mmCIF file of N, CA and C in Angstrom:
data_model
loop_
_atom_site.group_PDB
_atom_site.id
_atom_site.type_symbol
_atom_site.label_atom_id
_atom_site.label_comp_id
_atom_site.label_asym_id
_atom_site.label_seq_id
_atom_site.Cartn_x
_atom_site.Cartn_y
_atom_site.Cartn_z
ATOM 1 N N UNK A 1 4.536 -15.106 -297.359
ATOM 2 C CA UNK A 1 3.297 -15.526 -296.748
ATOM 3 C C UNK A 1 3.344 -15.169 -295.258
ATOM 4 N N UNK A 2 1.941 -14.424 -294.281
ATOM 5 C CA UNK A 2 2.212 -14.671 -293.606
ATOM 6 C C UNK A 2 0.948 -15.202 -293.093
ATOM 7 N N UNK A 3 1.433 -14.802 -291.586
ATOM 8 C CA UNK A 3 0.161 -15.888 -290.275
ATOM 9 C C UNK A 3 -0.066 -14.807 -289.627
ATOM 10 N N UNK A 4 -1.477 -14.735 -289.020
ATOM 11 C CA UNK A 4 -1.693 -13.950 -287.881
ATOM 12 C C UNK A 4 -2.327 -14.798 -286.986
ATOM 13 N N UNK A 5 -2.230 -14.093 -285.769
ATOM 14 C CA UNK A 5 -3.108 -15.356 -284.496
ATOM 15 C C UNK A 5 -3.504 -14.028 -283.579
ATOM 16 N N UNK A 6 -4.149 -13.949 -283.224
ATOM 17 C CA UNK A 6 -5.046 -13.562 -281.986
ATOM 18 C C UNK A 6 -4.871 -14.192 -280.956
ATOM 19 N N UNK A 7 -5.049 -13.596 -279.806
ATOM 20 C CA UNK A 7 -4.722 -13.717 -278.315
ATOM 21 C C UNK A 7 -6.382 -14.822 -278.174
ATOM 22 N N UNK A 8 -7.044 -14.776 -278.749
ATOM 23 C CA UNK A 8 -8.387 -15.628 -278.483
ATOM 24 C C UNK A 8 -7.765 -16.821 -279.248
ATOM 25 N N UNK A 9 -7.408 -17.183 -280.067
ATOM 26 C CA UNK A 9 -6.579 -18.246 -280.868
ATOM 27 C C UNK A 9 -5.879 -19.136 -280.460
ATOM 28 N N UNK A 10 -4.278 -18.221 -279.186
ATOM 29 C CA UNK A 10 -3.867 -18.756 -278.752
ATOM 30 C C UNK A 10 -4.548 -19.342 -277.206
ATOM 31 N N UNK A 11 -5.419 -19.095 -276.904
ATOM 32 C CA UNK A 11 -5.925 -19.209 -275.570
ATOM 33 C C UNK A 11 -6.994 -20.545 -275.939
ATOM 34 N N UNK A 12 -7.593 -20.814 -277.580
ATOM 35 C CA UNK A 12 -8.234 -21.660 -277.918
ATOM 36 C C UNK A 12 -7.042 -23.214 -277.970
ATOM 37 N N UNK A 13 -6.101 -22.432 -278.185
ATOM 38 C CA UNK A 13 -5.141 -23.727 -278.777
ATOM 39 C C UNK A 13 -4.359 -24.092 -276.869
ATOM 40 N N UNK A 14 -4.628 -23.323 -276.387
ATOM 41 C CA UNK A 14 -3.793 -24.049 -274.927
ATOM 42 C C UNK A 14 -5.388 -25.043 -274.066
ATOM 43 N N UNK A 15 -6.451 -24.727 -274.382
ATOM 44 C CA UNK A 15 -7.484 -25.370 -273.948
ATOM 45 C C UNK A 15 -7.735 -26.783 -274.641
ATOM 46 N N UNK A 16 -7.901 -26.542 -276.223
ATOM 47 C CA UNK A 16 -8.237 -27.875 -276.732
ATOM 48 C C UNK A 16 -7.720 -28.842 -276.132
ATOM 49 N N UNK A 17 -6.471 -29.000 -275.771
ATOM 50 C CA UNK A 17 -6.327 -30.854 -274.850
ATOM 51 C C UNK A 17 -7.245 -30.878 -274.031
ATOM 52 N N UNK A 18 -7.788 -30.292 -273.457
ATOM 53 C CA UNK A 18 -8.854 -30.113 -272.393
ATOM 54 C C UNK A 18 -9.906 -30.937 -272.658
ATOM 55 N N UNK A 19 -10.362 -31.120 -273.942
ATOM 56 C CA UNK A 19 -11.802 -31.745 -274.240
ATOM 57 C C UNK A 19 -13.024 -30.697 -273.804
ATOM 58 N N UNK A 20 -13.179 -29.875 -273.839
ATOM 59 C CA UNK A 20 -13.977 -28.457 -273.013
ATOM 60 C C UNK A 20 -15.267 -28.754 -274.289
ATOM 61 N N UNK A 21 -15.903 -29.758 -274.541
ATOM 62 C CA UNK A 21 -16.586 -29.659 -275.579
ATOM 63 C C UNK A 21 -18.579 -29.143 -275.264
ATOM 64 N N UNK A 22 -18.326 -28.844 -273.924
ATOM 65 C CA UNK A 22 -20.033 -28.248 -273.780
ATOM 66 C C UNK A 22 -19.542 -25.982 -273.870
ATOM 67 N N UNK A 23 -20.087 -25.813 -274.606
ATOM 68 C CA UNK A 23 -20.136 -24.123 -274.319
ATOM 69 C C UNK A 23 -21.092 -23.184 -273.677
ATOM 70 N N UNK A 24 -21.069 -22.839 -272.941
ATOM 71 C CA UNK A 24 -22.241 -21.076 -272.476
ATOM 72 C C UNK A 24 -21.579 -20.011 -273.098
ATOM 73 N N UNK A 25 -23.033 -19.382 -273.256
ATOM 74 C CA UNK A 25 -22.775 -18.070 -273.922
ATOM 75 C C UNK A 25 -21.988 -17.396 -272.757
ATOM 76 N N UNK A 26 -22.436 -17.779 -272.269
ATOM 77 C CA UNK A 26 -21.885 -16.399 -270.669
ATOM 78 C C UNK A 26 -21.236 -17.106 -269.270
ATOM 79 N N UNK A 27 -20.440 -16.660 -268.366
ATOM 80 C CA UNK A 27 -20.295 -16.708 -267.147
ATOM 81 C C UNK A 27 -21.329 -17.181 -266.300
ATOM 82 N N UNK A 28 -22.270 -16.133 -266.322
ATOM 83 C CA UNK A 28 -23.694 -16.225 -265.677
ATOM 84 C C UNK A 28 -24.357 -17.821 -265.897
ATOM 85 N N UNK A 29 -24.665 -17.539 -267.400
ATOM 86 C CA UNK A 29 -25.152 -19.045 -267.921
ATOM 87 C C UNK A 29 -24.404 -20.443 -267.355
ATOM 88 N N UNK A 30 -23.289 -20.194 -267.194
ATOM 89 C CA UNK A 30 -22.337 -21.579 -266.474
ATOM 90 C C UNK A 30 -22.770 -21.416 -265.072
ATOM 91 N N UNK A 31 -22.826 -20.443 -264.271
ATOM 92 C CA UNK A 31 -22.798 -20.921 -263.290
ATOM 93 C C UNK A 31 -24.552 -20.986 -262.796
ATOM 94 N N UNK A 32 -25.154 -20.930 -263.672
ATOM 95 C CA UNK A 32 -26.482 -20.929 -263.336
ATOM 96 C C UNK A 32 -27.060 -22.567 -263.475
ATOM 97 N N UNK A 33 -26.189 -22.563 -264.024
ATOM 98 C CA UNK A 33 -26.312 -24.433 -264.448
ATOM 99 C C UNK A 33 -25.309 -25.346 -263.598
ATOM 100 N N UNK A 34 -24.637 -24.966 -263.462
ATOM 101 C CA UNK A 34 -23.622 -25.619 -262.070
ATOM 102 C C UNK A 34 -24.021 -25.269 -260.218
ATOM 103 N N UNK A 35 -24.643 -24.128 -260.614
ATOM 104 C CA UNK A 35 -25.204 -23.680 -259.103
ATOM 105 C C UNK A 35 -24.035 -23.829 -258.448
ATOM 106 N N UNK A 36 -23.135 -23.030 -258.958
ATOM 107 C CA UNK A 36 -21.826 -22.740 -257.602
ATOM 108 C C UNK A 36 -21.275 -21.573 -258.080
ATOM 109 N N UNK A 37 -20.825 -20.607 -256.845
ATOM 110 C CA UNK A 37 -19.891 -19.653 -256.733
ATOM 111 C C UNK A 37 -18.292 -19.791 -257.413
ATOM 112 N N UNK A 38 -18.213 -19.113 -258.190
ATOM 113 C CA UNK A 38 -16.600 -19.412 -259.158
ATOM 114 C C UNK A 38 -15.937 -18.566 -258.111
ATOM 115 N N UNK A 39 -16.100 -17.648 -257.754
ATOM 116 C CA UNK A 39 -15.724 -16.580 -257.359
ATOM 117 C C UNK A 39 -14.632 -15.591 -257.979
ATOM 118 N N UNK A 40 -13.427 -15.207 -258.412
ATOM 119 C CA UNK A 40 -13.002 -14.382 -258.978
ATOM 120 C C UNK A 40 -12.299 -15.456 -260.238
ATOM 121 N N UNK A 41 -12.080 -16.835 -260.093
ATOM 122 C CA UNK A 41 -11.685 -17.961 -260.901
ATOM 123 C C UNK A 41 -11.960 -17.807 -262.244
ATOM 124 N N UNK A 42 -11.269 -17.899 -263.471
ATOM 125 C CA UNK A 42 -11.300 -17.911 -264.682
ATOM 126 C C UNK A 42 -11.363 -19.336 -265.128
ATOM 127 N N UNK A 43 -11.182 -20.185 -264.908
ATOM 128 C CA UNK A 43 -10.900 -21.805 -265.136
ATOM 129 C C UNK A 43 -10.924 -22.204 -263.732
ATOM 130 N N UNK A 44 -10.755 -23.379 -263.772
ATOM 131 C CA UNK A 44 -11.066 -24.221 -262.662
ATOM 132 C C UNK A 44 -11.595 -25.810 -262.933
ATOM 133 N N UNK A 45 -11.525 -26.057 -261.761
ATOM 134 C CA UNK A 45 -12.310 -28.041 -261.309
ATOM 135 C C UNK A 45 -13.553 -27.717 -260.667
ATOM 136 N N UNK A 46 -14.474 -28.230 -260.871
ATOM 137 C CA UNK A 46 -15.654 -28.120 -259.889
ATOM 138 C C UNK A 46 -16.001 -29.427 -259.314
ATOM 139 N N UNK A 47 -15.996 -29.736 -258.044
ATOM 140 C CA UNK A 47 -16.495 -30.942 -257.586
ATOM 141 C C UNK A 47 -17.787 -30.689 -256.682
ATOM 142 N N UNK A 48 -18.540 -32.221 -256.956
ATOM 143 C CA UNK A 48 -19.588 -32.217 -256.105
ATOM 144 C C UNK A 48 -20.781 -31.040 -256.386
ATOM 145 N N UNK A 49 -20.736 -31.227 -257.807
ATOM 146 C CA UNK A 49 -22.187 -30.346 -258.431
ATOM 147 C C UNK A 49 -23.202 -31.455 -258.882
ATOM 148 N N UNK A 50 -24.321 -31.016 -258.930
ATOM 149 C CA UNK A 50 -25.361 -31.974 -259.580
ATOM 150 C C UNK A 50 -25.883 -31.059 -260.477
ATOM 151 N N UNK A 51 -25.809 -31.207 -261.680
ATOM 152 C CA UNK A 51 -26.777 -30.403 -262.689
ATOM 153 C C UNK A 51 -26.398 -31.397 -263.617
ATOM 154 N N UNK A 52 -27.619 -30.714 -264.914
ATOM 155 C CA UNK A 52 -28.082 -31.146 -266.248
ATOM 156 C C UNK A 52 -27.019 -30.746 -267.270
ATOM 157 N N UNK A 53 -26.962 -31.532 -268.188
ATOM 158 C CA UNK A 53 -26.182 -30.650 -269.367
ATOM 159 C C UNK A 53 -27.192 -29.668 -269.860
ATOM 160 N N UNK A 54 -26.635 -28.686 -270.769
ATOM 161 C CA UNK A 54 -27.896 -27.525 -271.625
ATOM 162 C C UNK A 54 -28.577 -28.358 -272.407
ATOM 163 N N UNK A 55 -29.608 -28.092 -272.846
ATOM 164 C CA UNK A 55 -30.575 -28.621 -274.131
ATOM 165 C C UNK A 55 -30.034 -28.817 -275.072
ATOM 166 N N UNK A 56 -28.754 -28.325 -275.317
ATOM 167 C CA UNK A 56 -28.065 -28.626 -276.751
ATOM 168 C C UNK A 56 -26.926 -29.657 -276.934
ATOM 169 N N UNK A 57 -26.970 -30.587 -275.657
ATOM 170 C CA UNK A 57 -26.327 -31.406 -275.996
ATOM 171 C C UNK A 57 -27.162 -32.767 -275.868
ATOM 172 N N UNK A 58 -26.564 -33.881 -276.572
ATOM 173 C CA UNK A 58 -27.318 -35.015 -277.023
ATOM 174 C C UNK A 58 -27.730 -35.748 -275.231
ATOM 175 N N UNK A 59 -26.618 -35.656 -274.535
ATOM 176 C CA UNK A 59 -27.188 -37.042 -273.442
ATOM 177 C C UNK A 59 -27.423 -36.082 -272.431
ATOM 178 N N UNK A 60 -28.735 -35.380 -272.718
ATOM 179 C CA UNK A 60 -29.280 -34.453 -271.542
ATOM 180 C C UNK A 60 -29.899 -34.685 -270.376
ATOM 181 N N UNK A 61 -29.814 -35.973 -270.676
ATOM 182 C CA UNK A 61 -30.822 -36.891 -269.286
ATOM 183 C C UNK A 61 -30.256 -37.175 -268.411
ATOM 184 N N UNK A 62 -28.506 -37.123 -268.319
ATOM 185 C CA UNK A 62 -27.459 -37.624 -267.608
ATOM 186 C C UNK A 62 -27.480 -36.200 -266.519
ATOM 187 N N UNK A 63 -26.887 -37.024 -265.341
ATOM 188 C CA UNK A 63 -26.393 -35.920 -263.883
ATOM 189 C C UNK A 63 -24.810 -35.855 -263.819
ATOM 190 N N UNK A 64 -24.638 -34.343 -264.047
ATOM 191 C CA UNK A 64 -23.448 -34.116 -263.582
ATOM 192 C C UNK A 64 -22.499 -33.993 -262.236
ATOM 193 N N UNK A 65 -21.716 -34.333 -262.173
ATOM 194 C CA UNK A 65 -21.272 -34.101 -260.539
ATOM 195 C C UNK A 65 -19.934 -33.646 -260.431
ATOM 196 N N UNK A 66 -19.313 -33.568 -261.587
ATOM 197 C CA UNK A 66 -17.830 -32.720 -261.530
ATOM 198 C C UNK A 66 -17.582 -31.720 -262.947
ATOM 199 N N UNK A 67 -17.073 -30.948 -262.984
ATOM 200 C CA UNK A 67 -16.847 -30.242 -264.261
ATOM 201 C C UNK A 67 -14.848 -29.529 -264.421
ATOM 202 N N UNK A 68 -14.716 -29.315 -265.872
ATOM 203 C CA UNK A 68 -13.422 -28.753 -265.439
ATOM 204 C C UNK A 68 -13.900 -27.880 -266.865
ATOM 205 N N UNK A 69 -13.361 -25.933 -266.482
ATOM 206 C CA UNK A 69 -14.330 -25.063 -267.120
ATOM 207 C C UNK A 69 -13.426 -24.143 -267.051
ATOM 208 N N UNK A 70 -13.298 -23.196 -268.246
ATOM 209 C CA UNK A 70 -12.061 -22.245 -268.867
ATOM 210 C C UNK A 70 -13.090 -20.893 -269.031
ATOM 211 N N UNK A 71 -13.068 -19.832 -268.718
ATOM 212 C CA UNK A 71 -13.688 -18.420 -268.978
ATOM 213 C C UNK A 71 -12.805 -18.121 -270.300
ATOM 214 N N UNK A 72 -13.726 -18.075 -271.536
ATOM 215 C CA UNK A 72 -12.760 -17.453 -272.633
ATOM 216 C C UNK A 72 -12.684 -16.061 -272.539
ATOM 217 N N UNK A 73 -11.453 -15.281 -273.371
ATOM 218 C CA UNK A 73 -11.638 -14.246 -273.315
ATOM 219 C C UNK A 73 -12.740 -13.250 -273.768
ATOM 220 N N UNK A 74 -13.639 -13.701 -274.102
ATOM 221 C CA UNK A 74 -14.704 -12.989 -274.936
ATOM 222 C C UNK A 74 -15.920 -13.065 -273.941
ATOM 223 N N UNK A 75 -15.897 -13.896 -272.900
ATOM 224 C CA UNK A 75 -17.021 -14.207 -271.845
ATOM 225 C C UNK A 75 -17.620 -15.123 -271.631
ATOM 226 N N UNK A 76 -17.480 -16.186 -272.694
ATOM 227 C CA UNK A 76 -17.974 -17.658 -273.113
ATOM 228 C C UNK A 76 -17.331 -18.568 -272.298
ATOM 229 N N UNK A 77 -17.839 -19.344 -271.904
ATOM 230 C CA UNK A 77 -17.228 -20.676 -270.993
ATOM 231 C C UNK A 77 -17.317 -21.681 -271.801
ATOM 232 N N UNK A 78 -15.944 -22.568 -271.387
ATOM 233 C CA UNK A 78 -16.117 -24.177 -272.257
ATOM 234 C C UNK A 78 -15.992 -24.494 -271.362
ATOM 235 N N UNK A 79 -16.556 -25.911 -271.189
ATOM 236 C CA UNK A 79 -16.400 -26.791 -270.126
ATOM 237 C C UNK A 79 -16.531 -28.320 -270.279
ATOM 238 N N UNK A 80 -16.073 -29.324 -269.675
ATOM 239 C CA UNK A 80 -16.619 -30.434 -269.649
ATOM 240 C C UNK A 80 -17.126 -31.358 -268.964
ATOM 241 N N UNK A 81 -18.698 -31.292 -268.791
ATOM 242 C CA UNK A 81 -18.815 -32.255 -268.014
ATOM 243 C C UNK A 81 -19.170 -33.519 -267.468
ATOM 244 N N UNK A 82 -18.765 -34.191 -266.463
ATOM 245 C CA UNK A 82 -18.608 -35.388 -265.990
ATOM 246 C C UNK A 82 -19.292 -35.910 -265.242
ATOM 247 N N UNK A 83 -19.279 -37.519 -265.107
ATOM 248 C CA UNK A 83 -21.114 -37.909 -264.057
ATOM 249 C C UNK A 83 -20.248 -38.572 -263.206
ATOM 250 N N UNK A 84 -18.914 -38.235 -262.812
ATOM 251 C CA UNK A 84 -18.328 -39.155 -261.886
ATOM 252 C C UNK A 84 -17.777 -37.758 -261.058
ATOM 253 N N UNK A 85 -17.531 -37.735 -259.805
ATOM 254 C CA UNK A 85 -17.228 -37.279 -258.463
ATOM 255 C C UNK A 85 -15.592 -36.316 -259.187
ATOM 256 N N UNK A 86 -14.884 -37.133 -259.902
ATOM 257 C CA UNK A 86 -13.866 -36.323 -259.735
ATOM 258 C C UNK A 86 -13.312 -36.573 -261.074
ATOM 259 N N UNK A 87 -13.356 -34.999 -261.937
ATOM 260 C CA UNK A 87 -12.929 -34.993 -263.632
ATOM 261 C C UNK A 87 -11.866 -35.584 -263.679
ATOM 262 N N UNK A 88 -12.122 -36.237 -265.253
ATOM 263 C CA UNK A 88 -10.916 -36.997 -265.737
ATOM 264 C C UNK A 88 -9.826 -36.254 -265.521
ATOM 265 N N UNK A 89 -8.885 -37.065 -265.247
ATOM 266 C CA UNK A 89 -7.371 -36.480 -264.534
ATOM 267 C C UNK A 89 -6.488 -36.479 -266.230
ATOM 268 N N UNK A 90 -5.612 -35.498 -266.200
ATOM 269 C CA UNK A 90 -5.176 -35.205 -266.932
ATOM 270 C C UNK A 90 -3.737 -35.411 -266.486
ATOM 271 N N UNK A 91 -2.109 -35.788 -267.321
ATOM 272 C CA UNK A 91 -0.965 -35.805 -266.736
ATOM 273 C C UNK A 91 -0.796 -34.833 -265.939
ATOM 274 N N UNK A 92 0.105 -34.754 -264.891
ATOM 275 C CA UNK A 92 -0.114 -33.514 -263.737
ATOM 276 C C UNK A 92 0.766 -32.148 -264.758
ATOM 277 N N UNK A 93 1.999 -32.822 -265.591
ATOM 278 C CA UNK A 93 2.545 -31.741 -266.252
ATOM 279 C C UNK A 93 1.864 -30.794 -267.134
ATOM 280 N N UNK A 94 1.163 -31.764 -267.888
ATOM 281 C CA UNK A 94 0.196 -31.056 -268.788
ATOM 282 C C UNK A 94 -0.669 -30.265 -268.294
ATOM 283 N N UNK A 95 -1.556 -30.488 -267.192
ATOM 284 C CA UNK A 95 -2.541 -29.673 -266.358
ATOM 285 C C UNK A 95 -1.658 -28.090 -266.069
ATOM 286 N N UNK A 96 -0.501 -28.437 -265.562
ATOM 287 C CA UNK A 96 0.313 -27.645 -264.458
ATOM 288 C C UNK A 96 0.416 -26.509 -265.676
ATOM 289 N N UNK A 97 1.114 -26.856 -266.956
ATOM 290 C CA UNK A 97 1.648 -26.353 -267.984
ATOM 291 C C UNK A 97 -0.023 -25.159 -268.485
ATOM 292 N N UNK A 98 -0.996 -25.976 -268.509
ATOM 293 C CA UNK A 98 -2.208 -25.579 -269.225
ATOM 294 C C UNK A 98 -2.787 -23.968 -268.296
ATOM 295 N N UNK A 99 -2.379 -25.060 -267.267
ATOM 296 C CA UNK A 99 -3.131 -23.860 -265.995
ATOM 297 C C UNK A 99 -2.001 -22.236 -265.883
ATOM 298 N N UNK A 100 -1.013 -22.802 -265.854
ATOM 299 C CA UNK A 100 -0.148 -21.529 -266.008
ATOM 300 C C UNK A 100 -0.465 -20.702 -267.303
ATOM 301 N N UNK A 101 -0.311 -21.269 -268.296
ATOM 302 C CA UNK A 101 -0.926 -20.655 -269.311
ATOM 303 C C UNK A 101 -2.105 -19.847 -269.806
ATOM 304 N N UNK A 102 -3.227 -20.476 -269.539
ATOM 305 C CA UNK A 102 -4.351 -19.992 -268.820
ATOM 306 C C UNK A 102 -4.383 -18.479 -268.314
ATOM 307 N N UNK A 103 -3.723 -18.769 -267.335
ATOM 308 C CA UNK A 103 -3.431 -17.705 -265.983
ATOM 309 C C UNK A 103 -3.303 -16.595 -266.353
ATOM 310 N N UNK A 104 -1.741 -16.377 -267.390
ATOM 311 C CA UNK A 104 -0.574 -15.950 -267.887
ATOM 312 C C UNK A 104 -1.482 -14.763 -269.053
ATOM 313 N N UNK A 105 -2.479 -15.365 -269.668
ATOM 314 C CA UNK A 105 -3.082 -14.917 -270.687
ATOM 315 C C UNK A 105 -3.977 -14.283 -270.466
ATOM 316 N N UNK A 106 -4.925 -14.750 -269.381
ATOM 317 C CA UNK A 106 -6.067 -13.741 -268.504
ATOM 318 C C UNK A 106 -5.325 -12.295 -267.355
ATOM 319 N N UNK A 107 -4.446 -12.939 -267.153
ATOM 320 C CA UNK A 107 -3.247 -11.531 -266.373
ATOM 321 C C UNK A 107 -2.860 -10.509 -267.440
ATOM 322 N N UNK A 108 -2.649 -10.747 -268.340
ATOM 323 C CA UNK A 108 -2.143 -9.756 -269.314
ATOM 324 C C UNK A 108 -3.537 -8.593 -269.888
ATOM 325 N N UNK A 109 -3.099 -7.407 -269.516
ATOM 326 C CA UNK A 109 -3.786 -6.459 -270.548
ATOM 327 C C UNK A 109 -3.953 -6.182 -271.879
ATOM 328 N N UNK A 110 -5.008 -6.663 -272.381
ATOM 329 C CA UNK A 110 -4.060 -6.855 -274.217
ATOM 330 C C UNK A 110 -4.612 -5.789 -274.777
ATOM 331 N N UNK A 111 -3.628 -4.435 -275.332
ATOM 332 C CA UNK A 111 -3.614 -3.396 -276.293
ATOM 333 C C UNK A 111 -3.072 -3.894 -277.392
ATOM 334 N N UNK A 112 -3.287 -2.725 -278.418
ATOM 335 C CA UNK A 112 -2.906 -3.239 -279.581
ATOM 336 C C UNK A 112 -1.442 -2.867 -279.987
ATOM 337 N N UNK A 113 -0.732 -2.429 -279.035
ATOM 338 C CA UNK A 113 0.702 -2.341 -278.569
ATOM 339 C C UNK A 113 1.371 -2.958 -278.372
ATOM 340 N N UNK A 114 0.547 -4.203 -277.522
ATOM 341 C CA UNK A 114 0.955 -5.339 -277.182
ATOM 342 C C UNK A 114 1.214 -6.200 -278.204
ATOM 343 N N UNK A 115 0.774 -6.598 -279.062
ATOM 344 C CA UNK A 115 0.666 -7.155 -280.029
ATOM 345 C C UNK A 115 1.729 -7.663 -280.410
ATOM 346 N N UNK A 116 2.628 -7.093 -280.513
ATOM 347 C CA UNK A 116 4.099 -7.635 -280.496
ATOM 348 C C UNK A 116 4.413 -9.127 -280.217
ATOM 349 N N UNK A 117 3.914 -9.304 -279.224
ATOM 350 C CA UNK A 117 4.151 -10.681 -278.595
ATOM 351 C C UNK A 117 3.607 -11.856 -279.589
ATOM 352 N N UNK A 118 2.570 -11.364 -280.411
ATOM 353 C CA UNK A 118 2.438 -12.534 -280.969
ATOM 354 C C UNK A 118 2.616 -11.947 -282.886
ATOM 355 N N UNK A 119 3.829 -11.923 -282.645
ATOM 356 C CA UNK A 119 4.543 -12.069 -284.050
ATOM 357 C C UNK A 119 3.366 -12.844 -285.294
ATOM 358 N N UNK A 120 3.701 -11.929 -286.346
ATOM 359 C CA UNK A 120 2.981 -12.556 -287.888
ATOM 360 C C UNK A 120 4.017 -13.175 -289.069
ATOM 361 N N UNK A 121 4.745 -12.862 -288.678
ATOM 362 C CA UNK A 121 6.115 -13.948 -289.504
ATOM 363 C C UNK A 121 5.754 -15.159 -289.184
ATOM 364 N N UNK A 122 6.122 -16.031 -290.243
ATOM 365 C CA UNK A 122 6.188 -17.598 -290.642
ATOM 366 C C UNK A 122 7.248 -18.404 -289.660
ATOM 367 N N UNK A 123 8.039 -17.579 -289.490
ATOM 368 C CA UNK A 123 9.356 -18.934 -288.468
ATOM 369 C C UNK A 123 8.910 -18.083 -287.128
ATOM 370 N N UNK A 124 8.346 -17.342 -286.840
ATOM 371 C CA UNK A 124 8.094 -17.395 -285.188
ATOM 372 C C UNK A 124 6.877 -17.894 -285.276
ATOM 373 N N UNK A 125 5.878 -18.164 -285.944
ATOM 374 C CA UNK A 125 4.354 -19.045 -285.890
ATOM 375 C C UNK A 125 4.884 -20.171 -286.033
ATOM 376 N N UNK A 126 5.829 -21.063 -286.807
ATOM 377 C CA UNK A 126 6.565 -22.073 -286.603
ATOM 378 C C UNK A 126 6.705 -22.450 -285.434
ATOM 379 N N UNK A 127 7.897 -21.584 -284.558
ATOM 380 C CA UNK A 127 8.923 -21.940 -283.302
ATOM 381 C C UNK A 127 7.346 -21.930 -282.599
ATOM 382 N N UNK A 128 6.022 -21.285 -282.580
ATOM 383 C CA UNK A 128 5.439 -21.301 -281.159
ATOM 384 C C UNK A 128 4.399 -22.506 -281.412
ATOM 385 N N UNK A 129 4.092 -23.124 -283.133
ATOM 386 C CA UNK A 129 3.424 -24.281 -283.114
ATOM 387 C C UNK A 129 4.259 -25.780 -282.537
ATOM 388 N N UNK A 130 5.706 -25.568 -282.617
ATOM 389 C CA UNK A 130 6.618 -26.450 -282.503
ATOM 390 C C UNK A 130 6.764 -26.236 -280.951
ATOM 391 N N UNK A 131 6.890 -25.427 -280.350
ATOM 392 C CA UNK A 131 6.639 -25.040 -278.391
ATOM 393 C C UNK A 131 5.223 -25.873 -278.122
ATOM 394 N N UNK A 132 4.111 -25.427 -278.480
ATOM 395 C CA UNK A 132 2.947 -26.224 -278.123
ATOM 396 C C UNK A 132 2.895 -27.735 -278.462
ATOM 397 N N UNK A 133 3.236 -27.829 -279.139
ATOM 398 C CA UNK A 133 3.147 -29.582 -279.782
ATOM 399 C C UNK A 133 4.332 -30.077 -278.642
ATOM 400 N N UNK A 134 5.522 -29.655 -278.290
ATOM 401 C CA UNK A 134 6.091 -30.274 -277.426
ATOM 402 C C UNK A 134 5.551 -30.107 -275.656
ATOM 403 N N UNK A 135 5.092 -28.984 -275.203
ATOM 404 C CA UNK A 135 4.320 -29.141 -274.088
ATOM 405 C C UNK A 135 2.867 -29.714 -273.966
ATOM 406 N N UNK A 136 2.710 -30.572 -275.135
ATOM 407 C CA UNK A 136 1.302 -31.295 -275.491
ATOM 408 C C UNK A 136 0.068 -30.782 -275.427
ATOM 409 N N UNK A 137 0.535 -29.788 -276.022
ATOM 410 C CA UNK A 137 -0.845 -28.862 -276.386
ATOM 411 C C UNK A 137 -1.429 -29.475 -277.359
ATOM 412 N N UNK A 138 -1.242 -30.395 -278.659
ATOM 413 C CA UNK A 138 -1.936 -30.655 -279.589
ATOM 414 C C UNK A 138 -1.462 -29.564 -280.745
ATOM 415 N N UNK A 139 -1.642 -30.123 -282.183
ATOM 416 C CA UNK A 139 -1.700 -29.585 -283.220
ATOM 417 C C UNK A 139 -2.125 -28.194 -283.528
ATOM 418 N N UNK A 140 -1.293 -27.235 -284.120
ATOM 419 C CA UNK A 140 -2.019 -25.448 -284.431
ATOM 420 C C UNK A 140 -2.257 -26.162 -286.047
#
């Protein structure tokens, strides 16, 4: 038997602790609704925004004023946001761990050469679900 994972997969599974549960189709679309400059930033904290959630979420009537927001690799933003001044704080390790990761994955050029790195055998999809579950990434 085996497993395959995609570089979008693993980049889904280092976010989920995040709670990132509002999506844009686009870059553009996030920041058109946050009304702030990301500037070259792939993820990030945003403080001291006032906007709406999109139409597609239930408590649209609420004002936002902080957000914390991941650029997927495909162009889509998750984000979550918050009506208090400064996003829920997360353990500093876990953040530290998430954000490097993050980073690590948007730095990389991914060919299909590359590929290597993320092995389709059963005991290395093992060893890297058993790596995430201990840096509290949550369940693959």
């Amino acid at each position: 038997e085996k497993f395959h994972v995609s570089v979008e997969e693993v980049l889904d599974m280092v976010v989920s602790p995040l709670g990132l549960d509002i999506h844009f189709a686009s870059r553009a679309e996030f920041i058109a609704t946050v009304n702030q400059d990301l500037g070259s930033d792939r993820h990030g904290v945003l403080r001291g925004i006032r906007c709406s959630a999109p139409r597609t979420t239930i408590a649209d009537n609420l004002v936002y004023r902080s957000a914390r927001w991941v650029e997927m690799l495909d162009g889509t933003v998750r984000c979550r946001l918050m009506t208090d001044d400064l996003p829920t704080s997360l353990p500093k390790r876990r953040t530290a761990v998430v954000d490097a990761a993050i980073r690590a994955i948007h730095a990389v050029e991914w060919r299909p050469e590359r590929q290597w790195m993320f092995p389709s055998s059963k005991d290395r999809m093992v060893r890297l679900a058993v790596v995430g579950r201990r840096l509290g990434l949550g369940d693959v």
